Short mmCIF file of C-alpha atoms in Angstrom, two decimals:
data_model
loop_
_atom_site.label_atom_id
_atom_site.label_comp_id
_atom_site.label_asym_id
_atom_site.label_seq_id
_atom_site.Cartn_x
_atom_site.Cartn_y
_atom_site.Cartn_z
CA MET A 75 90.94 77.04 86.37
CA LYS A 76 92.19 76.05 89.81
CA PRO A 77 92.49 78.47 92.20
CA LYS A 78 96.22 78.93 93.62
CA THR A 79 95.67 77.97 97.14
CA ASN A 80 92.84 75.37 96.54
CA SER A 81 94.80 72.32 97.74
CA ILE A 82 94.01 69.63 100.34
CA LYS A 83 97.27 70.59 102.10
CA TYR A 84 96.49 74.34 102.53
CA SER A 85 92.76 73.76 103.38
CA LEU A 86 93.91 71.54 106.29
CA ILE A 87 96.19 74.13 107.56
CA LYS A 88 93.45 76.86 107.18
CA LEU A 89 91.11 74.84 109.12
CA ALA A 90 93.71 74.05 112.13
CA ALA A 91 94.58 77.78 112.12
CA ILE A 92 90.83 79.01 112.28
CA THR A 93 90.44 76.12 115.09
CA ALA A 94 93.57 77.71 116.86
CA VAL A 95 91.89 81.17 117.20
CA PHE A 96 89.66 80.06 119.87
CA THR A 97 92.86 80.22 122.16
CA PHE A 98 93.33 83.54 121.72
CA ASN A 99 90.41 85.22 120.58
CA CYS A 100 86.69 84.98 120.98
CA TYR A 101 83.43 85.92 119.00
CA ALA A 102 81.82 88.47 120.85
CA SER A 103 77.76 88.42 120.14
CA ASN A 104 76.09 91.64 120.77
CA ILE A 105 72.83 90.88 119.03
CA SER A 106 70.76 92.14 121.79
CA ASN A 107 71.77 95.75 121.08
CA VAL A 108 70.61 95.33 117.41
CA GLU A 109 66.79 95.52 117.29
CA ILE A 110 66.47 95.73 113.12
CA LYS A 111 68.73 94.87 110.47
CA PRO A 112 70.14 98.29 109.23
CA ASN A 113 71.11 99.18 105.90
CA ILE A 114 74.94 99.14 105.89
CA ILE A 115 77.30 101.15 103.61
CA LEU A 116 80.98 100.76 104.31
CA ILE A 117 83.00 103.19 102.47
CA VAL A 118 86.87 102.49 102.10
CA ALA A 119 89.38 104.86 100.57
CA ASP A 120 92.73 103.80 98.92
CA ASP A 121 96.02 105.09 100.66
CA LEU A 122 94.21 107.82 102.75
CA GLY A 123 96.53 108.48 105.75
CA TYR A 124 95.52 108.77 109.45
CA GLY A 125 95.71 112.56 109.14
CA ASP A 126 94.79 113.11 105.56
CA ILE A 127 91.05 114.50 106.83
CA GLU A 128 90.07 117.28 109.02
CA PRO A 129 88.42 114.96 111.87
CA TYR A 130 91.89 113.71 112.43
CA GLY A 131 93.50 117.00 112.39
CA GLN A 132 94.21 117.94 108.68
CA GLN A 133 94.83 121.49 108.17
CA TYR A 134 95.06 121.94 104.47
CA THR A 135 92.74 119.47 102.84
CA LYS A 136 88.81 120.31 103.40
CA THR A 137 86.59 117.43 104.19
CA PRO A 138 83.23 119.09 105.30
CA THR A 139 81.34 115.66 104.74
CA LEU A 140 83.71 113.78 106.68
CA ASN A 141 83.54 116.60 109.64
CA VAL A 142 79.59 116.23 109.76
CA LEU A 143 79.80 112.56 109.68
CA ALA A 144 82.06 112.58 112.86
CA LYS A 145 80.10 115.27 114.55
CA GLU A 146 76.98 113.19 113.85
CA GLY A 147 78.50 109.92 114.74
CA ILE A 148 81.43 108.38 116.23
CA LYS A 149 85.31 108.55 115.53
CA PHE A 150 87.78 105.56 116.46
CA THR A 151 91.14 106.75 117.11
CA GLN A 152 92.82 103.23 117.51
CA HIS A 153 91.25 101.45 114.27
CA TYR A 154 93.67 99.32 111.95
CA ALA A 155 93.64 98.12 108.39
CA GLY A 156 94.18 94.69 107.72
CA SER A 157 97.73 95.34 106.05
CA THR A 158 100.00 97.95 105.26
CA VAL A 159 99.01 97.67 101.34
CA CYS A 160 95.63 97.01 99.62
CA GLY A 161 95.37 93.29 98.64
CA PRO A 162 96.14 91.62 102.02
CA SER A 163 94.06 94.32 103.98
CA ARG A 164 91.03 94.02 101.82
CA ALA A 165 91.51 90.10 102.26
CA SER A 166 91.51 90.54 105.85
CA LEU A 167 88.36 92.77 105.56
CA LEU A 168 86.29 90.46 103.73
CA THR A 169 87.25 87.09 105.44
CA GLY A 170 87.64 88.20 109.07
CA LEU A 171 90.95 86.71 109.08
CA HIS A 172 94.25 88.63 110.02
CA SER A 173 97.29 88.34 107.53
CA GLY A 174 98.79 85.57 109.43
CA HIS A 175 95.65 83.42 108.61
CA SER A 176 94.40 84.74 105.69
CA SER A 177 94.54 83.48 102.26
CA ILE A 178 96.06 86.55 100.89
CA ARG A 179 98.85 88.07 102.67
CA GLY A 180 100.63 89.98 100.08
CA ASN A 181 99.86 92.05 97.07
CA PRO A 182 100.06 90.36 93.50
CA LYS A 183 103.00 88.28 92.63
CA TRP A 184 104.65 89.03 96.16
CA THR A 185 104.54 85.17 96.66
CA ASP A 186 106.89 82.41 97.12
CA SER A 187 106.15 81.35 93.48
CA GLY A 188 105.77 84.90 92.10
CA LYS A 189 102.32 83.93 91.01
CA PRO A 190 99.36 85.69 92.29
CA VAL A 191 96.87 84.35 94.95
CA ASP A 192 93.04 85.30 94.46
CA LEU A 193 90.24 84.51 96.81
CA SER A 194 88.88 80.68 96.27
CA LYS A 195 85.91 78.69 96.94
CA GLN A 196 87.50 77.74 100.38
CA ASP A 197 87.21 81.41 101.41
CA THR A 198 83.96 82.91 102.92
CA THR A 199 83.47 86.27 102.85
CA PHE A 200 81.05 88.55 104.88
CA ALA A 201 79.27 89.18 101.72
CA THR A 202 78.05 85.42 101.65
CA MET A 203 77.12 85.43 105.38
CA LEU A 204 75.12 88.78 104.70
CA GLN A 205 73.25 87.20 101.88
CA LYS A 206 72.35 84.21 103.80
CA ASN A 207 70.83 86.45 106.57
CA GLY A 208 68.47 88.17 103.93
CA TYR A 209 70.87 91.09 102.73
CA ARG A 210 71.32 92.33 99.26
CA THR A 211 74.72 93.14 98.70
CA ALA A 212 77.08 95.18 96.24
CA VAL A 213 80.81 95.91 95.79
CA VAL A 214 81.29 99.33 93.42
CA GLY A 215 85.00 100.52 92.97
CA LYS A 216 88.38 98.39 93.71
CA TRP A 217 88.01 94.92 93.76
CA GLY A 218 91.64 93.26 93.46
CA MET A 219 91.05 89.87 94.77
CA ALA A 220 90.97 88.06 91.20
CA GLU A 221 94.28 88.98 89.73
CA GLU A 222 94.51 85.46 87.65
CA VAL A 223 94.59 85.63 83.61
CA PRO A 224 92.20 84.21 82.35
CA THR A 225 89.89 85.58 84.92
CA ASN A 226 88.99 83.31 87.70
CA LEU A 227 85.44 83.46 88.16
CA ASP A 228 85.55 81.78 91.74
CA ALA A 229 87.53 85.03 92.82
CA MET A 230 84.98 87.41 91.45
CA PRO A 231 82.53 89.45 93.58
CA ASN A 232 79.45 87.42 92.31
CA ALA A 233 81.21 84.24 93.72
CA GLN A 234 81.99 85.69 97.12
CA GLY A 235 78.58 86.81 98.18
CA PHE A 236 78.11 89.96 95.93
CA ASP A 237 74.75 90.25 94.08
CA TYR A 238 76.12 93.18 92.15
CA PHE A 239 79.61 94.16 91.11
CA PHE A 240 80.90 97.31 89.16
CA GLY A 241 84.68 98.45 89.26
CA TYR A 242 88.12 97.22 88.58
CA LYS A 243 88.81 93.79 88.91
CA THR A 244 92.77 94.13 89.21
CA HIS A 245 95.15 95.90 90.91
CA LEU A 246 96.92 97.31 88.07
CA ALA A 247 94.16 98.60 86.34
CA ALA A 248 92.89 100.54 89.39
CA HIS A 249 95.97 102.46 89.25
CA HIS A 250 94.37 104.74 86.65
CA TYR A 251 91.52 106.94 86.84
CA TYR A 252 90.67 106.62 83.09
CA TRP A 253 91.13 103.08 82.66
CA PRO A 254 89.38 101.73 79.39
CA THR A 255 87.80 98.92 80.71
CA LEU A 256 86.00 98.12 83.95
CA PHE A 257 83.58 95.03 84.92
CA GLU A 258 80.06 94.90 85.54
CA ASN A 259 79.56 91.48 87.40
CA ASN A 260 81.71 89.26 85.25
CA SER A 261 81.37 91.09 82.16
CA GLU A 262 83.78 93.65 80.84
CA TYR A 263 82.48 97.40 80.87
CA PRO A 264 84.28 99.28 78.27
CA LEU A 265 84.46 103.21 78.53
CA VAL A 266 84.84 104.33 75.18
CA GLY A 267 87.19 107.45 74.85
CA ASN A 268 89.34 106.71 78.07
CA ASP A 269 93.16 107.18 77.53
CA TYR A 270 94.83 106.63 80.83
CA LEU A 271 97.98 107.31 79.17
CA LYS A 272 96.61 111.03 78.68
CA ASN A 273 94.13 110.90 81.38
CA LYS A 274 91.58 111.52 79.25
CA GLY A 275 87.95 110.57 79.39
CA GLN A 276 85.09 109.39 82.02
CA TYR A 277 86.88 109.83 85.47
CA THR A 278 86.18 106.38 86.85
CA HIS A 279 85.55 107.60 90.61
CA ASP A 280 82.86 109.78 89.48
CA LEU A 281 80.97 106.66 87.81
CA PHE A 282 81.63 104.80 90.87
CA THR A 283 79.65 107.46 92.76
CA THR A 284 76.80 107.53 90.03
CA LYS A 285 76.55 103.51 90.37
CA ALA A 286 76.56 103.71 94.14
CA LEU A 287 73.74 106.43 94.24
CA ASP A 288 71.89 104.20 91.49
CA TYR A 289 72.19 101.10 93.86
CA ILE A 290 70.89 102.78 96.90
CA LYS A 291 67.84 104.12 94.95
CA GLN A 292 67.03 100.57 93.36
CA SER A 293 67.53 98.77 96.53
CA ASN A 294 65.12 101.07 98.40
CA THR A 295 62.34 99.78 96.14
CA ASP A 296 61.95 97.08 98.43
CA LYS A 297 62.05 98.25 102.04
CA GLN A 298 61.65 94.88 103.42
CA GLN A 299 65.20 93.90 102.51
CA PRO A 300 68.09 95.53 103.83
CA PHE A 301 70.95 96.30 101.56
CA PHE A 302 74.88 96.30 102.09
CA LEU A 303 77.15 98.41 99.89
CA TYR A 304 80.86 98.10 99.74
CA LEU A 305 82.00 101.28 98.31
CA ALA A 306 85.49 100.86 97.49
CA TYR A 307 86.90 104.32 96.26
CA THR A 308 90.22 104.19 94.72
CA ILE A 309 91.21 107.84 95.85
CA PRO A 310 94.03 109.11 96.80
CA HIS A 311 96.03 106.11 95.46
CA LEU A 312 98.72 107.05 92.90
CA ALA A 313 98.36 108.16 90.25
CA LEU A 314 97.42 111.46 91.16
CA THR A 315 94.87 113.06 88.68
CA VAL A 316 91.68 114.70 89.00
CA PRO A 317 89.37 116.69 86.81
CA GLU A 318 90.40 120.30 86.89
CA ASP A 319 87.16 121.61 88.42
CA ALA A 320 88.31 119.75 91.88
CA LYS A 321 91.54 121.84 91.65
CA SER A 322 90.36 125.32 92.04
CA GLN A 323 90.02 125.98 95.67
CA TYR A 324 93.45 124.94 96.19
CA LYS A 325 95.07 126.86 93.61
CA ASN A 326 96.86 130.00 94.15
CA LEU A 327 97.01 129.47 98.34
CA GLY A 328 100.76 129.77 98.20
CA TRP A 329 101.41 126.23 98.88
CA PRO A 330 105.12 124.58 98.38
CA LYS A 331 105.09 122.99 94.51
CA ARG A 332 105.41 119.46 94.16
CA LYS A 333 106.14 118.50 90.49
CA LEU A 334 105.44 114.82 89.87
CA ASN A 335 106.18 112.53 86.85
CA THR A 336 103.73 112.58 84.05
CA ASP A 337 104.86 109.80 81.94
CA GLY A 338 105.93 107.10 83.88
CA HIS A 339 103.53 103.80 85.23
CA TYR A 340 101.68 106.41 87.13
CA ARG A 341 100.28 109.24 84.77
CA ASN A 342 100.07 112.11 87.46
CA ASP A 343 99.09 115.59 86.88
CA PRO A 344 101.98 117.94 87.06
CA GLU A 345 101.40 119.52 90.38
CA GLY A 346 101.09 117.07 93.07
CA ASN A 347 100.13 118.92 96.29
CA VAL A 348 97.03 120.62 94.52
CA THR A 349 95.91 117.28 93.06
CA TYR A 350 96.38 115.41 96.02
CA ALA A 351 94.15 117.71 98.18
CA ALA A 352 91.23 117.76 95.22
CA MET A 353 91.10 114.24 95.09
CA ILE A 354 90.31 113.74 98.89
CA SER A 355 87.95 116.70 98.47
CA ARG A 356 86.37 115.28 95.55
CA MET A 357 85.73 112.00 97.29
CA ASP A 358 84.64 113.90 100.28
CA ARG A 359 81.77 115.64 97.94
CA ASP A 360 80.87 112.45 96.53
CA ILE A 361 80.26 110.94 100.05
CA GLY A 362 78.04 113.94 100.58
CA LYS A 363 75.78 113.02 97.79
CA VAL A 364 75.64 109.16 99.43
CA MET A 365 74.48 110.76 102.49
CA ASN A 366 71.85 113.34 100.80
CA THR A 367 70.61 110.28 98.61
CA LEU A 368 69.94 108.32 101.99
CA LYS A 369 67.82 111.40 103.23
CA GLU A 370 65.85 111.54 99.91
CA GLN A 371 65.27 108.11 99.71
CA GLY A 372 63.74 108.41 103.58
CA ILE A 373 66.28 105.44 104.95
CA ASP A 374 68.74 107.69 106.47
CA ASP A 375 67.77 106.66 110.00
CA ASN A 376 68.28 103.03 109.56
CA THR A 377 71.24 103.23 107.51
CA LEU A 378 74.75 102.69 109.22
CA VAL A 379 77.66 104.54 107.21
CA ILE A 380 81.21 103.66 107.94
CA PHE A 381 84.19 105.21 106.31
CA THR A 382 87.69 104.12 106.61
CA SER A 383 90.85 103.43 104.64
CA ASP A 384 92.80 100.46 103.48
CA ASN A 385 96.20 101.38 104.73
CA GLY A 386 98.39 104.45 105.40
CA HIS A 387 99.33 106.94 103.03
CA GLU A 388 101.96 106.76 100.35
CA TYR A 389 102.22 110.39 98.57
CA ASP A 390 103.00 112.82 101.29
CA ASN A 391 106.48 113.75 101.91
CA GLY A 392 105.42 116.30 104.96
CA PHE A 393 103.50 119.10 103.93
CA PHE A 394 100.03 117.61 104.60
CA ASN A 395 101.07 115.89 107.69
CA SER A 396 99.10 112.58 106.43
CA ASN A 397 99.98 110.32 109.07
CA GLY A 398 99.72 112.93 112.02
CA PRO A 399 101.72 112.19 115.05
CA LEU A 400 102.49 108.41 113.69
CA ARG A 401 105.78 107.04 112.45
CA GLY A 402 105.47 105.43 109.03
CA LYS A 403 103.47 105.12 106.03
CA LYS A 404 102.25 102.66 103.24
CA ARG A 405 104.47 99.33 103.24
CA ASP A 406 105.53 99.98 106.93
CA LEU A 407 104.34 98.01 110.08
CA TYR A 408 104.64 101.39 112.17
CA GLU A 409 101.44 102.95 113.27
CA GLY A 410 101.65 105.20 110.15
CA GLY A 411 101.23 102.08 107.78
CA ILE A 412 98.46 100.38 109.39
CA ARG A 413 96.49 102.67 111.74
CA VAL A 414 93.26 104.14 110.02
CA PRO A 415 90.81 106.78 110.22
CA PHE A 416 87.55 105.52 111.14
CA ILE A 417 84.13 107.36 111.54
CA ALA A 418 80.65 105.89 111.88
CA ARG A 419 77.33 107.48 111.34
CA TRP A 420 73.83 105.64 112.57
CA PRO A 421 71.22 107.90 113.68
CA ASP A 422 69.58 106.74 117.26
CA LYS A 423 72.12 104.12 117.59
CA ILE A 424 75.47 105.94 117.68
CA LYS A 425 75.58 108.82 120.05
CA ALA A 426 76.81 112.05 118.11
CA GLY A 427 80.01 113.55 118.65
CA THR A 428 81.70 110.64 120.32
CA THR A 429 85.14 109.04 120.39
CA SER A 430 86.11 105.78 120.91
CA GLU A 431 89.63 104.36 122.05
CA HIS A 432 88.59 100.78 121.34
CA ALA A 433 91.66 99.05 119.47
CA SER A 434 89.72 97.42 116.36
CA ALA A 435 90.81 96.03 112.77
CA PHE A 436 89.57 95.10 109.64
CA TRP A 437 89.10 91.61 110.71
CA ASP A 438 86.47 92.79 113.05
CA TYR A 439 84.00 93.50 110.47
CA PHE A 440 83.21 89.91 109.76
CA ALA A 441 81.87 89.78 113.44
CA THR A 442 80.34 93.11 113.45
CA LEU A 443 78.43 92.40 110.39
CA CYS A 444 77.28 89.18 111.78
CA ASP A 445 75.75 90.87 114.78
CA LEU A 446 74.22 93.67 112.74
CA SER A 447 72.58 90.95 110.43
CA MET A 448 71.39 88.99 113.80
CA ASP A 449 73.43 85.75 112.63
CA LYS A 450 73.15 83.93 116.09
CA LYS A 451 74.62 80.45 115.07
CA SER A 452 76.49 80.34 111.73
CA GLN A 453 79.88 78.51 111.41
CA ALA A 454 81.00 81.22 109.33
CA CYS A 455 80.54 83.72 112.00
CA ALA A 456 82.49 81.66 114.49
CA ASN A 457 85.30 81.16 112.26
CA THR A 458 86.86 84.15 112.20
CA ASP A 459 89.71 86.39 114.06
CA GLY A 460 87.46 88.95 114.79
CA ILE A 461 85.52 90.68 117.66
CA SER A 462 82.16 92.41 116.97
CA PHE A 463 82.67 96.21 117.80
CA VAL A 464 78.95 96.87 118.12
CA ASN A 465 79.07 97.89 121.64
CA ALA A 466 81.94 100.24 121.09
CA LEU A 467 79.66 101.79 118.21
CA THR A 468 76.38 102.28 120.23
CA GLY A 469 78.49 103.22 123.50
CA GLN A 470 77.79 100.00 125.68
CA GLN A 471 79.83 99.45 128.66
CA GLU A 472 80.80 95.90 127.73
CA GLN A 473 83.24 95.99 124.75
CA ALA A 474 85.01 92.70 124.21
CA LYS A 475 88.75 93.36 123.36
CA HIS A 476 91.44 91.39 121.59
CA ASN A 477 94.15 89.52 123.27
CA TYR A 478 96.59 90.92 120.55
CA LEU A 479 96.62 92.15 116.96
CA TYR A 480 98.90 90.93 114.57
CA TRP A 481 100.09 91.82 110.86
CA GLU A 482 102.75 90.56 108.70
CA PHE A 483 103.92 91.94 105.19
CA ASN A 484 106.62 90.91 102.87
CA GLU A 485 108.05 93.06 99.85
CA LYS A 486 111.34 94.32 98.87
CA GLU A 487 112.91 95.17 102.62
CA GLY A 488 112.13 91.49 103.40
CA PRO A 489 109.31 89.91 105.76
CA LEU A 490 107.98 92.22 108.52
CA GLN A 491 105.83 91.46 111.52
CA ALA A 492 104.00 93.30 114.06
CA LEU A 493 102.19 92.34 117.09
CA ARG A 494 99.95 94.89 119.43
CA LYS A 495 99.06 93.66 122.98
CA ASP A 496 97.23 96.36 125.33
CA ASN A 497 99.60 99.22 124.90
CA TRP A 498 102.65 97.58 123.65
CA LYS A 499 103.98 97.11 120.23
CA LEU A 500 106.45 94.89 118.66
CA VAL A 501 107.94 95.30 115.48
CA LYS A 502 110.18 92.38 113.79
CA LYS A 503 112.10 93.52 110.93
CA TYR A 504 114.23 91.10 108.55
CA PRO A 505 116.00 89.27 109.43
CA ASN A 506 116.00 89.30 112.95
CA LYS A 507 115.70 92.73 114.27
CA PHE A 508 113.16 93.70 117.24
CA GLU A 509 111.76 97.03 118.40
CA LEU A 510 109.41 97.14 121.29
CA TYR A 511 107.22 100.47 122.11
CA ASN A 512 104.79 101.74 124.66
CA LEU A 513 102.20 103.55 122.53
CA ASP A 514 100.82 104.99 125.51
CA GLU A 515 103.91 106.83 126.25
CA ASP A 516 105.36 106.71 122.51
CA ILE A 517 102.76 106.96 119.80
CA GLY A 518 105.18 107.96 117.14
CA GLU A 519 107.24 104.64 117.94
CA HIS A 520 110.64 106.69 118.49
CA HIS A 521 111.77 104.75 121.70
CA ASN A 522 112.70 100.95 121.45
CA LEU A 523 112.38 99.48 124.76
CA ILE A 524 113.68 96.17 124.37
CA ALA A 525 116.91 96.69 126.61
CA GLN A 526 114.55 98.08 129.41
CA MET A 527 111.69 95.55 129.16
CA PRO A 528 113.10 92.29 128.64
CA GLU A 529 110.21 89.96 130.01
CA LYS A 530 108.00 92.47 127.83
CA PHE A 531 109.85 91.40 125.07
CA ASP A 532 109.77 87.76 125.59
CA GLU A 533 105.94 87.85 126.37
CA LEU A 534 105.25 89.64 122.80
CA LYS A 535 107.72 87.60 121.02
CA ALA A 536 106.21 84.16 122.02
CA LEU A 537 102.87 85.66 120.87
CA LEU A 538 104.39 86.81 117.61
CA GLU A 539 105.99 83.63 116.94
CA ASN A 540 102.77 81.59 117.23
CA ALA A 541 100.24 84.10 115.71
CA ARG A 542 100.51 82.57 112.35
CA SER A 543 99.78 79.41 110.48
CA ALA A 544 101.72 78.15 107.66
CA HIS A 545 100.91 79.28 103.89
CA PRO A 546 102.72 77.70 100.79
CA GLU A 547 102.77 80.88 98.93
CA PHE A 548 103.67 83.14 101.99
CA SER A 549 106.53 81.73 103.94
CA LEU A 550 108.04 84.70 105.24
CA LYS A 551 111.35 84.08 103.28
CA LYS A 552 113.39 87.10 101.40
CA LEU A 553 111.64 87.48 98.10
CA ALA A 554 113.06 88.65 94.80
CA ASN A 555 111.26 91.82 93.30
CA PRO A 556 108.36 90.30 90.69
CA TRP A 557 108.23 93.93 89.32
CA LYS A 558 111.83 94.89 88.74
CA ASN A 559 111.93 96.27 85.27
CA LYS A 560 108.01 95.66 85.10
CA SER A 561 104.90 97.84 85.44
CA LYS A 562 104.84 98.74 89.38
CA ASN A 563 102.09 97.10 91.22
#
């Protein structure tokens, strides 16, 4: 089946956009800082807010593994997701292009035609680049880049640079932790006895952890070939449900009760706050299993582990303070929707207990992985919007910085755009409302400074107007809700 975006017109548009990147960005190589290709594990939580874990100020949910990871590694305080929802955020992560240049700029069906856009042969992911540079590659968990029915194999992980895939193919399936069918590579993987309507059977998050541990052990049989694992957990995305054994530490603490709907699209457990905390702690526990396995296999010292989230939180209504000091949440382009936790650990390369204020984003991973894999000359590594953050990770003085960061998002509130340059942030709301914030002085984005700073507004507005390329499915027009009276995505 022909991919939706696989047209000569769009290919030319995309080529022009990538070429234009060099007018405002550069690929900054830090290869001299990497002496040997490390194993790399990238763990991405789903809808985890900036303040949802203890290293970023969480007071209720316990995350001891991530505490240790932060103490033994580095914490970034200004790290940004690719978007404020899953699909475009992960597309930006994989392709190294921000949402003004990426082929996927919205979640399924939030397009001009109402049809989903998948990855295609015209897209190059960092996994393809890593394969060419000697890495074995795997993705375990949520994919969400292949929404077409029947399945478009060009959009599946095996065609996008991953040697192995286990998990959810689509967003809709990933809304349910007891879904009856996963995928292993391109084949369906049935989970006999799973009932997502009753939350019965095998909890898929646990299975992802098992598969990840198996992959690490299998990859370690050939120590001459490094591995890359993209562990795309679905916690704590709705539906909120978790096995009862995870809840015990949070029961009877006097927390306010929050009763959730148990029979809608999301089959939530009845008590929301206990479930939410228990889900995050279960993920933290299982990240601990990953870290222990690295040590047991004798590869801990040469493995870079990164933990982050794909966008801001959706669940919290104030009790957990999931966005910390930030304004907004999932589906906003305020900081709470796009600024996410980032913790990295790499013994002897990353100084323990450090913090970085370097402003980085999901489209930087491609360039960073190019450095780590010692890719010195490929066209794929040159054609990104990203800047390697290897120097920030390893505490080097010279870390290249972005001229600006850009996001766009279009769902029921109409198209939104945002641009950050230095400490200044411009937000554009539909149809033509602008807000300007100084993040150094107003991290909560409370004081719109357009009236006081007209020259700064004009500067950022000009950048915003030229930050994106045209796309036949994402034209920034007002869209009808494709999910009205249907299952939510």
